[in-house]
Amino acid sequence: MGFSYNMPTRRNPFSGDVLAWEPTAIAESVSMIENMKILIATEKPFAKKAVDGIKAIFAEAGYETILLEKYTDKSQLLAAVADVQGLIVRSDKVTAEVLEAAAELKIVVRAGAGYDNIDLAAAKAKGVVVMNTPGQNSNAVAELAIGMMIYMARNRFTAGTGSELQGKTVGIHAYGNVGRLVGRKAKALGMNVVAYDPFIADPEAFENDGVKQAASVEELYAASDYLSLHIPATEQTKKSIGYKLLMSMPEGATLVNTARKEVIDEDALKAALTERPTLKYITDIAPDCKDEMAELFGSRFFATPKKMGAETAEANINAGLAAARQIVDFIENGNTRFQVNK
Ligand code: 3PG
């Protein structure tokens, strides 16, 4: 069956320029489409239970689900998006080229927190709503961050005397959904928790959790035996973790990065690890120079083979189902609560 769909473009009556878009109007017109197709494009697939749950939500709404998993080439994604109205992705790159190939696309939901993989401006220019699913996979990432601290404290589970987390100070860089959960778990382990977040002005947000608020990012790093990174990759944060901050960390400190590799200045990290023989780095997002770092720093460096912070069935189910529900709620009710490209 075909469908009727008119893009609700509003134009300046004098210049003819397209005016600010109206996601609600888009949703209204999308809801008229029959045979709605939603693509799940995941190079790193969701757990089967999550896929089944997503399919069930779309089936109930009368939408068709198309699944593209473990794709190895961009051309597969470009072909798959051609006739879909909705798209669910994880860290999959939704570039201007992908958006251009998706002539009927109205909504992209990043099943997860960070949306640096999506060209927001290109989506907005095309009238495509972009959302994330904040908080849905946070516990998985927080558990991995704690696990990584223990792994490094215990000599990467090799022979020899390790150390305990209890009594040590963990610094949390960015006190959002993941950062707060890391703080709560660290406190349960008897750690001192200090956090810094330039976007949280209210001291009570920290005090209420029994967390010390660092006055500056410099103060945070200087206090942290373990530093857990939770900043997003933006133009402001890319390469922002540099030499000075790394060198200011206490003797024997460990930097834990479950955020994004781009926020680290890799040259500065190599320099700091060279000059500070007790500094350690562990991450689930391998740096570009991972082979060189493994060779240079041996047991003081560890990167998982694949990004795995959100790789739990629970996180897949929470984020995947939330993404599906948000798509249905947008199409049926025009709900744009989680839109990130307004
Ligand atoms: C996120 O931003 O939600 C996490 O980094 C998880 O990403 P993933 O879905 O690619 O595992």
Coordinates of C-alpha atoms and ligand atoms in Angstrom, one line a residue:
M1 CA 0.0 0.0 0.0
G2 CA 1.3 3.5 -0.8
F3 CA 1.2 6.3 1.6
S4 CA 0.2 10.0 1.7
Y5 CA 2.8 12.2 3.1
N6 CA 3.5 15.9 2.7
M7 CA 6.4 17.5 4.4
P8 CA 5.0 20.4 6.4
T9 CA 7.4 23.1 5.2
R10 CA 6.7 26.6 6.4
R11 CA 8.1 29.4 4.4
N12 CA 8.7 33.1 4.9
P13 CA 6.0 34.6 2.7
F14 CA 8.3 37.4 1.6
S15 CA 11.7 35.7 1.1
G16 CA 10.5 32.2 0.5
D17 CA 13.1 30.9 3.1
V18 CA 12.1 27.8 4.9
L19 CA 11.2 28.8 8.5
A20 CA 12.1 27.0 11.7
W21 CA 10.7 23.5 11.6
E22 CA 7.9 22.1 13.6
P23 CA 8.6 18.6 14.8
T24 CA 5.0 18.2 16.0
A25 CA 3.7 19.0 12.6
I26 CA 6.1 16.5 11.1
A27 CA 4.8 13.9 13.5
E28 CA 1.2 14.7 12.5
S29 CA 1.9 14.2 8.9
V30 CA 4.0 11.1 9.5
S31 CA 1.2 9.5 11.5
M32 CA -0.8 9.5 8.3
I33 CA 1.6 7.1 6.7
E34 CA 0.4 3.6 6.1
N35 CA 3.0 0.8 6.1
M36 CA 5.4 2.6 8.5
K37 CA 8.9 1.1 8.3
I38 CA 11.4 1.3 11.1
L39 CA 15.0 0.2 10.7
I40 CA 17.1 -1.1 13.5
A41 CA 20.7 -0.6 12.2
T42 CA 23.2 -1.9 14.7
E43 CA 26.7 -2.8 13.7
K44 CA 27.0 -4.0 17.3
P45 CA 23.7 -5.9 17.7
F46 CA 21.3 -5.7 20.6
A47 CA 20.6 -8.8 22.6
K48 CA 17.9 -11.0 21.0
K49 CA 15.4 -10.2 23.8
A50 CA 15.8 -6.5 23.1
V51 CA 15.2 -7.0 19.3
D52 CA 12.1 -9.1 20.1
G53 CA 10.8 -6.4 22.4
I54 CA 11.3 -3.7 19.9
K55 CA 9.6 -5.7 17.2
A56 CA 6.6 -6.3 19.5
I57 CA 6.2 -2.6 20.2
F58 CA 6.3 -1.8 16.5
A59 CA 4.0 -4.7 15.6
E60 CA 1.4 -3.4 18.1
A61 CA 1.6 0.0 16.5
G62 CA 1.2 -1.5 13.1
Y63 CA 4.7 -0.7 11.9
E64 CA 7.1 -3.0 10.1
T65 CA 10.5 -3.6 11.6
I66 CA 13.6 -4.0 9.4
L67 CA 16.8 -5.4 10.9
L68 CA 20.3 -4.6 9.8
E69 CA 22.8 -6.1 12.2
K70 CA 26.6 -6.5 12.1
Y71 CA 26.9 -4.7 8.8
T72 CA 30.4 -4.3 7.6
D73 CA 30.0 -1.6 5.0
K74 CA 28.4 1.8 4.9
S75 CA 26.7 0.9 1.6
Q76 CA 24.6 -1.6 3.4
L77 CA 23.3 1.1 5.7
L78 CA 22.8 3.5 2.8
A79 CA 20.6 0.9 1.0
A80 CA 18.7 0.0 4.1
V81 CA 17.6 3.5 5.1
A82 CA 16.2 4.3 1.6
D83 CA 12.5 3.8 2.4
V84 CA 12.2 3.8 6.2
Q85 CA 10.5 6.5 8.2
G86 CA 12.2 5.7 11.5
L87 CA 15.7 4.6 12.5
I88 CA 17.1 3.1 15.7
V89 CA 20.9 3.0 16.1
R90 CA 23.6 2.6 18.7
S91 CA 27.0 4.1 18.0
D92 CA 26.3 3.7 14.3
K93 CA 27.3 6.7 12.3
V94 CA 24.3 8.7 10.9
T95 CA 26.2 11.1 8.7
A96 CA 24.8 13.7 6.2
E97 CA 25.3 11.0 3.5
V98 CA 23.1 8.5 5.4
L99 CA 20.5 11.2 6.0
E100 CA 20.6 12.1 2.3
A101 CA 20.0 8.5 1.4
A102 CA 17.0 8.3 3.7
A103 CA 14.5 10.2 1.7
E104 CA 11.5 9.3 3.9
L105 CA 13.2 9.4 7.3
K106 CA 11.5 11.4 10.0
I107 CA 13.0 10.2 13.3
V108 CA 16.3 8.7 14.4
V109 CA 16.6 7.4 18.0
R110 CA 20.1 6.7 19.3
A111 CA 19.4 3.9 21.8
G112 CA 21.9 5.2 24.4
A113 CA 23.2 8.4 25.8
G114 CA 25.9 9.9 23.5
Y115 CA 24.7 11.2 20.1
D116 CA 28.1 12.4 18.8
N117 CA 27.6 9.7 16.0
I118 CA 24.7 11.6 14.5
D119 CA 25.0 14.7 12.3
L120 CA 22.5 16.8 14.2
A121 CA 22.7 19.8 12.0
A122 CA 22.2 17.8 8.8
A123 CA 19.2 16.0 10.4
K124 CA 17.7 19.3 11.4
A125 CA 18.2 20.7 8.0
K126 CA 16.3 17.7 6.6
G127 CA 13.5 18.0 9.2
V128 CA 14.6 14.8 10.9
V129 CA 14.0 14.6 14.7
V130 CA 16.9 13.0 16.6
M131 CA 16.5 11.6 20.1
N132 CA 18.5 9.7 22.6
T133 CA 17.4 7.5 25.5
P134 CA 19.1 9.1 28.5
G135 CA 19.7 6.9 31.5
Q136 CA 18.6 3.6 30.0
N137 CA 22.0 2.0 29.7
S138 CA 23.8 3.9 32.5
N139 CA 23.9 1.2 35.0
A140 CA 25.8 -1.1 32.7
V141 CA 28.4 1.6 32.0
A142 CA 28.7 2.4 35.7
E143 CA 29.3 -1.3 36.6
L144 CA 32.0 -1.6 34.0
A145 CA 33.8 1.6 35.3
I146 CA 33.9 0.0 38.8
G147 CA 34.9 -3.3 37.4
M148 CA 37.8 -1.6 35.5
M149 CA 39.0 0.0 38.8
I150 CA 39.1 -3.4 40.5
Y151 CA 40.8 -4.9 37.5
M152 CA 43.6 -2.4 37.6
A153 CA 43.8 -2.4 41.4
R154 CA 44.3 -6.2 41.2
N155 CA 47.1 -6.2 38.6
R156 CA 44.8 -7.1 35.8
F157 CA 44.0 -10.4 37.6
T158 CA 47.6 -11.6 37.4
A159 CA 49.9 -12.7 40.3
G160 CA 51.2 -10.1 42.7
T161 CA 50.0 -7.9 45.5
G162 CA 47.2 -5.6 44.5
S163 CA 45.4 -2.9 46.4
E164 CA 41.8 -2.1 47.5
L165 CA 39.4 0.5 46.4
Q166 CA 38.2 1.1 49.9
G167 CA 39.6 4.3 51.4
K168 CA 40.7 5.6 48.0
T169 CA 39.3 8.7 46.3
V170 CA 37.4 8.4 43.0
G171 CA 36.9 11.5 41.0
I172 CA 33.9 11.7 38.7
H173 CA 34.2 13.9 35.7
A174 CA 30.7 14.9 34.8
Y175 CA 27.9 14.1 37.2
G176 CA 25.2 12.9 34.9
N177 CA 23.3 9.6 34.8
V178 CA 26.4 7.4 34.7
G179 CA 28.6 9.5 36.9
R180 CA 25.9 9.5 39.7
L181 CA 25.7 5.7 39.5
V182 CA 29.5 5.3 39.7
G183 CA 29.5 7.6 42.7
R184 CA 26.8 5.5 44.5
K185 CA 28.5 2.2 43.8
A186 CA 31.9 3.7 44.8
K187 CA 30.5 4.9 48.1
A188 CA 29.2 1.4 48.8
L189 CA 32.7 0.1 48.3
G190 CA 34.0 2.6 50.9
M191 CA 35.6 5.0 48.5
N192 CA 35.6 8.8 48.9
V193 CA 33.7 10.4 46.1
V194 CA 34.5 13.8 44.6
A195 CA 32.8 15.1 41.4
Y196 CA 33.0 18.0 39.0
D197 CA 30.3 19.0 36.5
P198 CA 30.4 22.5 35.0
F199 CA 26.7 22.2 34.1
I200 CA 25.5 21.6 37.7
A201 CA 25.5 24.8 39.6
D202 CA 23.5 23.6 42.6
P203 CA 25.8 22.3 45.4
E204 CA 22.9 20.3 46.8
A205 CA 23.0 18.0 43.8
F206 CA 26.3 16.7 45.2
E207 CA 25.7 17.2 48.9
N208 CA 22.5 15.2 48.8
D209 CA 24.4 12.2 47.5
G210 CA 27.2 12.6 50.1
V211 CA 29.6 13.6 47.3
K212 CA 32.2 16.3 47.5
Q213 CA 31.9 18.9 44.8
A214 CA 35.3 19.8 43.3
A215 CA 35.6 23.6 42.7
S216 CA 37.4 23.0 39.4
V217 CA 38.5 20.3 37.0
E218 CA 42.1 20.8 38.2
E219 CA 41.0 20.2 41.8
L220 CA 39.2 17.0 40.7
Y221 CA 42.2 15.4 38.9
A222 CA 44.6 16.4 41.7
A223 CA 42.4 14.6 44.3
S224 CA 41.6 11.4 42.3
D225 CA 43.3 8.0 42.9
Y226 CA 40.8 6.9 40.3
L227 CA 39.3 9.2 37.8
S228 CA 36.1 8.1 36.0
L229 CA 35.4 10.0 32.8
H230 CA 31.8 10.7 31.8
I231 CA 32.0 13.7 29.6
P232 CA 30.5 13.6 26.1
A233 CA 32.5 14.2 23.0
T234 CA 31.8 17.7 21.9
E235 CA 33.8 20.5 20.2
Q236 CA 34.5 21.8 23.7
T237 CA 35.6 18.5 25.2
K238 CA 37.5 16.9 22.4
K239 CA 41.2 16.4 23.5
S240 CA 40.4 18.3 26.7
I241 CA 42.0 15.8 29.0
G242 CA 45.6 16.9 28.5
Y243 CA 49.0 16.7 29.9
K244 CA 48.6 19.1 32.8
L245 CA 45.5 17.3 34.2
L246 CA 47.0 13.9 33.8
M247 CA 50.3 14.9 35.4
S248 CA 48.5 16.4 38.4
M249 CA 46.9 13.0 39.4
P250 CA 48.3 11.4 42.6
E251 CA 51.0 8.8 42.5
G252 CA 49.7 5.4 41.4
A253 CA 46.5 6.9 39.9
T254 CA 44.3 5.2 37.3
L255 CA 42.3 7.0 34.6
V256 CA 39.1 5.1 33.7
N257 CA 37.5 6.1 30.4
T258 CA 34.1 4.6 29.5
A259 CA 33.1 7.9 27.8
R260 CA 34.7 8.6 24.4
K261 CA 38.2 8.2 23.1
E262 CA 38.0 11.7 21.5
V263 CA 38.0 13.5 24.8
I264 CA 41.6 12.4 25.5
D265 CA 44.6 14.1 24.0
E266 CA 46.4 10.9 23.1
D267 CA 49.8 12.5 22.7
A268 CA 49.5 14.0 26.1
L269 CA 48.4 10.7 27.6
K270 CA 51.4 8.9 26.1
A271 CA 53.7 11.7 27.5
A272 CA 52.1 11.5 30.9
L273 CA 52.3 7.7 31.1
T274 CA 56.0 7.9 30.0
E275 CA 56.9 10.5 32.6
R276 CA 54.8 9.1 35.4
P277 CA 55.7 5.4 35.7
T278 CA 52.9 4.7 38.1
L279 CA 50.1 6.2 36.1
K280 CA 47.6 3.8 34.6
Y281 CA 44.9 4.0 31.9
I282 CA 42.0 1.7 31.2
T283 CA 39.3 2.1 28.7
D284 CA 36.6 0.4 26.7
I285 CA 37.1 2.7 23.7
A286 CA 40.6 1.8 22.4
P287 CA 42.7 4.8 21.5
D288 CA 43.9 5.2 17.9
C289 CA 47.5 4.4 19.1
K290 CA 46.4 1.4 21.1
D291 CA 49.1 -1.0 19.8
E292 CA 51.8 1.5 20.5
M293 CA 50.5 2.1 24.0
A294 CA 50.2 -1.6 24.8
E295 CA 53.9 -2.0 23.8
L296 CA 55.1 1.1 25.6
F297 CA 53.2 0.8 28.8
G298 CA 52.5 -2.9 29.3
S299 CA 50.3 -3.7 32.3
R300 CA 49.6 0.0 33.0
F301 CA 47.4 0.2 29.9
F302 CA 44.3 -1.8 29.0
A303 CA 41.7 -1.4 26.3
T304 CA 38.9 -3.8 25.7
P305 CA 38.8 -5.2 22.1
K306 CA 35.3 -3.7 21.5
K307 CA 33.4 -0.8 23.2
M308 CA 31.5 -2.7 25.9
G309 CA 30.1 -0.3 28.5
A310 CA 26.5 -0.8 27.5
E311 CA 27.0 -4.4 26.4
T312 CA 24.5 -6.1 28.8
A313 CA 21.2 -7.6 28.0
E314 CA 19.5 -5.3 30.5
A315 CA 21.0 -2.2 29.0
N316 CA 20.1 -3.4 25.5
I317 CA 16.5 -4.1 26.6
N318 CA 16.1 -0.8 28.5
A319 CA 17.6 1.4 25.7
G320 CA 16.1 -0.5 22.8
L321 CA 12.6 -0.6 24.1
A322 CA 12.8 3.0 25.2
A323 CA 13.9 3.9 21.7
A324 CA 10.9 2.0 20.2
R325 CA 8.4 3.6 22.6
Q326 CA 9.8 7.0 21.8
I327 CA 9.4 6.5 18.1
V328 CA 5.8 5.4 18.5
D329 CA 5.0 8.2 20.9
F330 CA 6.5 10.7 18.5
I331 CA 4.6 9.4 15.5
E332 CA 1.3 8.9 17.3
N333 CA 1.4 11.8 19.7
G334 CA 4.1 14.2 18.5
N335 CA 6.0 13.7 21.8
T336 CA 9.5 15.3 21.3
R337 CA 10.6 15.2 25.0
F338 CA 13.9 13.5 24.2
Q339 CA 14.7 15.4 21.1
V340 CA 18.3 16.5 21.0
N341 CA 18.3 18.6 17.8
K342 CA 15.7 21.2 18.6
Ligands
3PG1 C1 26.2 5.5 25.0 O1 26.6 6.6 24.6 O2 25.0 5.2 25.3 C2 27.3 4.4 25.3 O3 28.5 4.9 24.9 C3 26.9 3.1 24.7 O4 27.2 3.0 23.3 P1 26.8 1.7 22.5 O5 25.4 1.6 22.4 O6 27.5 1.9 21.2 O7 27.4 0.5 23.2

